[in-house]
Coordinates of C-alpha atoms in Angstrom, one line a residue:
M1 CA -18.3 -41.7 -96.8
W2 CA -21.9 -41.5 -95.8
A3 CA -23.9 -39.4 -98.4
G4 CA -27.5 -39.6 -97.1
S5 CA -30.5 -41.7 -96.5
E6 CA -34.2 -42.0 -97.0
T7 CA -36.5 -43.6 -94.5
E8 CA -40.2 -44.4 -94.8
F9 CA -42.0 -45.3 -91.5
V10 CA -44.8 -47.7 -92.5
R11 CA -45.9 -48.2 -88.9
P12 CA -44.3 -47.8 -85.4
L13 CA -41.6 -50.2 -84.4
R14 CA -42.9 -52.1 -81.4
I15 CA -40.4 -52.3 -78.4
G16 CA -39.8 -55.8 -77.1
E17 CA -41.0 -57.6 -80.2
P18 CA -38.4 -59.4 -82.4
A19 CA -37.6 -57.7 -85.7
V20 CA -36.1 -59.0 -88.9
K21 CA -33.9 -56.7 -91.0
T22 CA -33.1 -57.6 -94.7
S23 CA -30.5 -55.7 -96.5
R24 CA -29.4 -55.7 -100.2
L25 CA -27.1 -53.7 -102.4
A26 CA -29.6 -51.8 -104.6
D27 CA -27.2 -49.8 -106.8
M28 CA -23.5 -49.1 -107.5
V29 CA -22.3 -46.4 -109.9
A30 CA -18.8 -45.1 -110.7
K31 CA -18.3 -41.4 -111.4
T32 CA -15.5 -38.8 -111.6
G33 CA -16.0 -35.4 -110.0
A34 CA -14.0 -32.4 -108.6
R35 CA -12.7 -34.7 -105.8
G36 CA -11.5 -37.4 -108.2
P37 CA -12.8 -40.9 -108.9
M38 CA -15.8 -42.0 -106.8
V39 CA -18.1 -45.0 -106.4
F40 CA -21.7 -44.4 -105.2
L41 CA -23.4 -47.2 -103.3
T42 CA -27.0 -47.5 -102.4
Q43 CA -28.2 -50.1 -99.8
E44 CA -31.8 -50.9 -99.1
H45 CA -32.9 -52.1 -95.6
R46 CA -36.3 -53.5 -94.9
V47 CA -37.4 -54.1 -91.3
E48 CA -40.4 -56.4 -90.5
Q49 CA -42.2 -57.5 -87.3
G50 CA -44.5 -60.4 -87.2
G51 CA -44.3 -60.7 -91.0
E52 CA -45.4 -57.1 -91.5
L53 CA -43.3 -54.3 -93.0
V54 CA -42.3 -51.7 -90.4
L55 CA -39.9 -49.4 -92.3
I56 CA -37.8 -49.0 -95.4
E57 CA -34.5 -47.3 -95.3
R58 CA -32.2 -46.5 -98.3
T59 CA -28.7 -45.4 -97.4
R60 CA -26.2 -43.9 -99.8
A61 CA -22.4 -43.9 -99.4
V62 CA -19.5 -42.7 -101.6
V63 CA -16.1 -44.4 -101.8
L64 CA -13.5 -41.8 -102.7
G65 CA -10.4 -42.5 -104.8
A66 CA -7.1 -40.6 -104.8
Q67 CA -7.7 -36.9 -104.6
T68 CA -7.0 -35.0 -107.8
S69 CA -7.8 -31.5 -106.6
K70 CA -8.7 -29.7 -103.4
P71 CA -12.3 -30.0 -102.2
A72 CA -14.5 -27.3 -103.8
A73 CA -15.3 -24.3 -101.7
A74 CA -18.8 -23.8 -100.5
P75 CA -20.9 -21.1 -102.2
P76 CA -21.6 -18.0 -100.1
D77 CA -25.4 -18.4 -99.7
D78 CA -26.3 -18.6 -96.0
P79 CA -30.1 -19.1 -95.4
P80 CA -31.1 -17.9 -92.0
G81 CA -34.1 -20.2 -91.4
E82 CA -36.9 -19.6 -88.9
R83 CA -35.2 -21.2 -85.9
E84 CA -31.7 -22.2 -84.8
R85 CA -30.1 -24.5 -82.3
A86 CA -26.4 -25.1 -81.6
W87 CA -25.1 -28.5 -80.4
L88 CA -21.7 -29.2 -78.8
V89 CA -19.6 -31.3 -81.2
D90 CA -15.9 -31.3 -80.4
E91 CA -13.1 -33.8 -80.9
S92 CA -14.2 -35.9 -78.0
V93 CA -17.7 -36.2 -79.4
L94 CA -16.4 -37.2 -82.8
F95 CA -14.2 -39.9 -81.2
R96 CA -17.0 -41.3 -79.1
F97 CA -19.4 -41.4 -82.0
S98 CA -16.8 -43.2 -84.1
A99 CA -16.5 -45.8 -81.4
L100 CA -20.2 -46.1 -80.9
T101 CA -20.8 -46.7 -84.6
F102 CA -17.7 -48.9 -85.2
N103 CA -16.4 -46.3 -87.7
S104 CA -12.6 -46.5 -88.0
H105 CA -12.2 -43.8 -90.7
R106 CA -9.4 -41.6 -89.4
I107 CA -10.8 -38.3 -90.9
H108 CA -13.1 -38.1 -87.9
Y109 CA -10.5 -38.3 -85.1
D110 CA -6.9 -38.1 -86.5
L111 CA -6.2 -34.5 -87.4
R112 CA -2.8 -35.1 -89.0
Y113 CA -4.1 -37.9 -91.2
T114 CA -7.2 -35.8 -92.1
T115 CA -5.1 -32.8 -93.2
E116 CA -2.1 -34.5 -94.7
V117 CA -3.6 -37.6 -96.3
G118 CA -7.3 -36.8 -96.7
G119 CA -6.7 -33.2 -97.8
Y120 CA -9.3 -31.7 -95.6
P121 CA -8.8 -28.5 -93.5
G122 CA -10.0 -30.1 -90.3
L123 CA -11.7 -33.2 -88.7
V124 CA -14.9 -34.1 -90.6
V125 CA -18.1 -34.3 -88.6
H126 CA -19.9 -37.7 -89.3
G127 CA -22.9 -37.5 -91.6
P128 CA -24.9 -39.9 -89.4
L129 CA -24.1 -37.7 -86.4
Q130 CA -25.5 -34.7 -88.1
A131 CA -28.5 -36.7 -89.0
V132 CA -29.1 -37.6 -85.4
L133 CA -28.8 -33.9 -84.4
L134 CA -31.2 -32.9 -87.1
A135 CA -33.7 -35.5 -86.0
E136 CA -33.3 -34.6 -82.3
T137 CA -33.8 -30.9 -83.1
F138 CA -37.0 -31.7 -85.0
R139 CA -38.3 -33.8 -82.2
A140 CA -37.6 -31.1 -79.7
W141 CA -39.4 -28.5 -81.8
H142 CA -42.3 -30.7 -82.7
P143 CA -42.8 -33.2 -79.8
Q144 CA -46.4 -34.1 -80.9
A145 CA -45.5 -34.9 -84.5
R146 CA -45.4 -38.5 -85.8
V147 CA -42.8 -38.6 -88.6
T148 CA -43.9 -40.7 -91.6
R149 CA -40.9 -40.0 -93.9
I150 CA -37.5 -38.5 -93.4
D151 CA -34.8 -37.8 -95.9
F152 CA -31.1 -36.8 -95.3
R153 CA -28.8 -35.5 -98.0
A154 CA -25.1 -34.7 -97.4
Q155 CA -24.1 -31.7 -99.5
A156 CA -20.6 -30.7 -98.3
P157 CA -18.2 -31.7 -95.5
H158 CA -18.7 -30.2 -92.1
Y159 CA -15.4 -29.5 -90.4
C160 CA -15.2 -29.6 -86.6
N161 CA -15.1 -26.2 -84.8
G162 CA -16.7 -27.2 -81.5
Q163 CA -20.4 -27.1 -82.5
V164 CA -23.0 -28.0 -85.1
V165 CA -25.6 -25.3 -85.8
V166 CA -29.0 -26.6 -86.9
R167 CA -31.5 -24.3 -88.7
G168 CA -35.0 -25.0 -89.9
E169 CA -38.2 -23.7 -91.4
A170 CA -41.7 -24.9 -92.4
R171 CA -42.4 -25.9 -95.9
G172 CA -46.1 -26.4 -96.6
E173 CA -48.6 -28.3 -94.5
R174 CA -47.0 -30.8 -92.0
Q175 CA -43.6 -30.5 -93.7
Y176 CA -40.4 -29.1 -92.3
V177 CA -36.8 -28.7 -93.5
L178 CA -33.7 -28.6 -91.4
W179 CA -30.1 -28.2 -92.3
T180 CA -26.7 -27.9 -90.6
R181 CA -24.7 -24.7 -91.1
P182 CA -21.0 -25.0 -91.9
P183 CA -18.5 -23.2 -89.6
A184 CA -17.5 -20.7 -92.2
G185 CA -21.2 -19.7 -92.8
G186 CA -21.3 -20.8 -96.4
T187 CA -23.7 -23.4 -97.8
A188 CA -23.4 -26.2 -100.4
I189 CA -25.4 -27.7 -103.2
S190 CA -29.2 -27.1 -103.1
F191 CA -31.3 -30.0 -101.9
P192 CA -34.3 -30.8 -104.3
Y193 CA -36.8 -31.3 -101.4
A194 CA -35.9 -27.9 -100.0
H195 CA -37.5 -26.2 -103.0
G196 CA -34.4 -24.2 -103.9
R197 CA -33.1 -23.5 -100.4
T198 CA -29.5 -24.6 -99.9
G199 CA -27.8 -26.0 -96.9
N200 CA -24.7 -28.0 -95.8
F201 CA -26.7 -31.0 -94.6
T202 CA -30.5 -31.2 -94.9
L203 CA -33.3 -33.1 -93.2
Y204 CA -36.7 -33.2 -94.9
A205 CA -39.5 -34.5 -92.7
Q206 CA -43.2 -35.3 -93.2
W207 CA -45.5 -36.2 -90.4
S208 CA -49.1 -37.0 -89.7
E209 CA -51.6 -35.4 -87.3
T210 CA -51.6 -36.8 -83.7
R211 CA -55.0 -37.7 -82.5
V212 CA -55.6 -38.2 -78.8
I213 CA -58.3 -40.6 -77.7
S214 CA -59.6 -40.6 -74.2
L215 CA -61.7 -43.4 -72.6
S216 CA -64.2 -43.1 -69.8
G217 CA -67.1 -44.9 -68.2
N218 CA -67.9 -47.3 -65.5
L219 CA -65.9 -50.1 -67.1
S220 CA -62.8 -51.0 -65.0
F221 CA -60.0 -51.3 -67.6
G222 CA -57.4 -53.9 -67.2
S223 CA -59.0 -55.9 -64.4
A224 CA -62.7 -55.6 -64.8
T225 CA -65.0 -57.3 -62.2
V226 CA -67.8 -59.1 -64.0
N227 CA -71.4 -59.7 -63.0
T228 CA -71.6 -56.7 -60.7
A229 CA -73.7 -54.5 -63.0
S230 CA -76.2 -55.4 -65.8
N231 CA -74.8 -52.6 -68.1
R232 CA -71.4 -50.9 -68.4
T233 CA -70.6 -48.0 -70.5
L234 CA -67.6 -47.0 -72.5
S235 CA -67.2 -43.4 -73.8
I236 CA -64.7 -42.6 -76.6
T237 CA -63.7 -39.0 -76.9
N238 CA -61.6 -37.7 -79.8
T239 CA -59.6 -34.6 -78.9
G240 CA -57.6 -34.5 -82.2
T241 CA -58.1 -32.4 -85.2
G242 CA -59.8 -34.9 -87.5
N243 CA -62.5 -37.5 -87.3
L244 CA -61.8 -40.9 -85.7
T245 CA -63.5 -43.9 -87.2
V246 CA -64.2 -46.8 -84.8
R247 CA -64.9 -50.1 -86.7
S248 CA -65.3 -52.4 -83.7
I249 CA -64.6 -53.0 -80.0
A250 CA -63.2 -56.4 -78.9
Y251 CA -64.3 -58.1 -75.7
S252 CA -61.8 -60.4 -74.1
D253 CA -64.2 -61.6 -71.4
P254 CA -67.2 -63.7 -72.5
A255 CA -69.4 -62.0 -69.9
F256 CA -69.5 -58.9 -72.1
S257 CA -70.8 -58.5 -75.6
G258 CA -71.8 -55.6 -77.8
N259 CA -70.9 -53.7 -80.9
F260 CA -70.0 -50.3 -82.1
S261 CA -69.3 -48.8 -85.4
G262 CA -69.3 -45.2 -86.7
T263 CA -67.4 -42.0 -86.5
V264 CA -66.4 -40.0 -83.5
A265 CA -66.1 -36.3 -84.5

């Protein structure tokens, strides 16, 4: 079963440019818990474009052995959060997501197998599906944020009841925590990044400020006509919240030359 992931975005992934992904098994640990024997696997994925690192992702999975006891009940704590959004997630969505991700585990679409063999009270909502819903909720609530790091931690099974409820709240400057709420209203083990707050499934996101740069002047961008004016001007306006440092401006046409360096407030 998928147990969580951590992703660091070094720089944006450029669309249309070839990318190379390198994966390795970083760790494998055998443990025994309330569910029985388990093996925890950690994989590290590194994506590069043009020889430069783009992102690093570490995914965690747990392989379960024969069940020795019933899954532990979730504790009663139920944090409200600042905001809430409900997503439609029924049996059809679980089946389609299994097909989309080539996931043949029957606990996501075969109710009889899930209850009689798996020992669960209902179909289990995929961890990666919850991760997608958490990320999409964050994107809808913070459309201008550029995420630099995002962590997911699965804390308890989420059983299908027709919807997945996402809750969230701010944690410090440019930090936000989201989690999925179990159908019964309880929550699971606390997530370290959530500073004591508990949740069934948690997303921890950090992002950087978005700075908008506008260009103006009598320079025709993209298809400039040369030799029609002795001087052309380029104005750079920073409408963001911090200073913008301009180190140089490149001229693709030999008819133009110049230099600029400094800070645009």
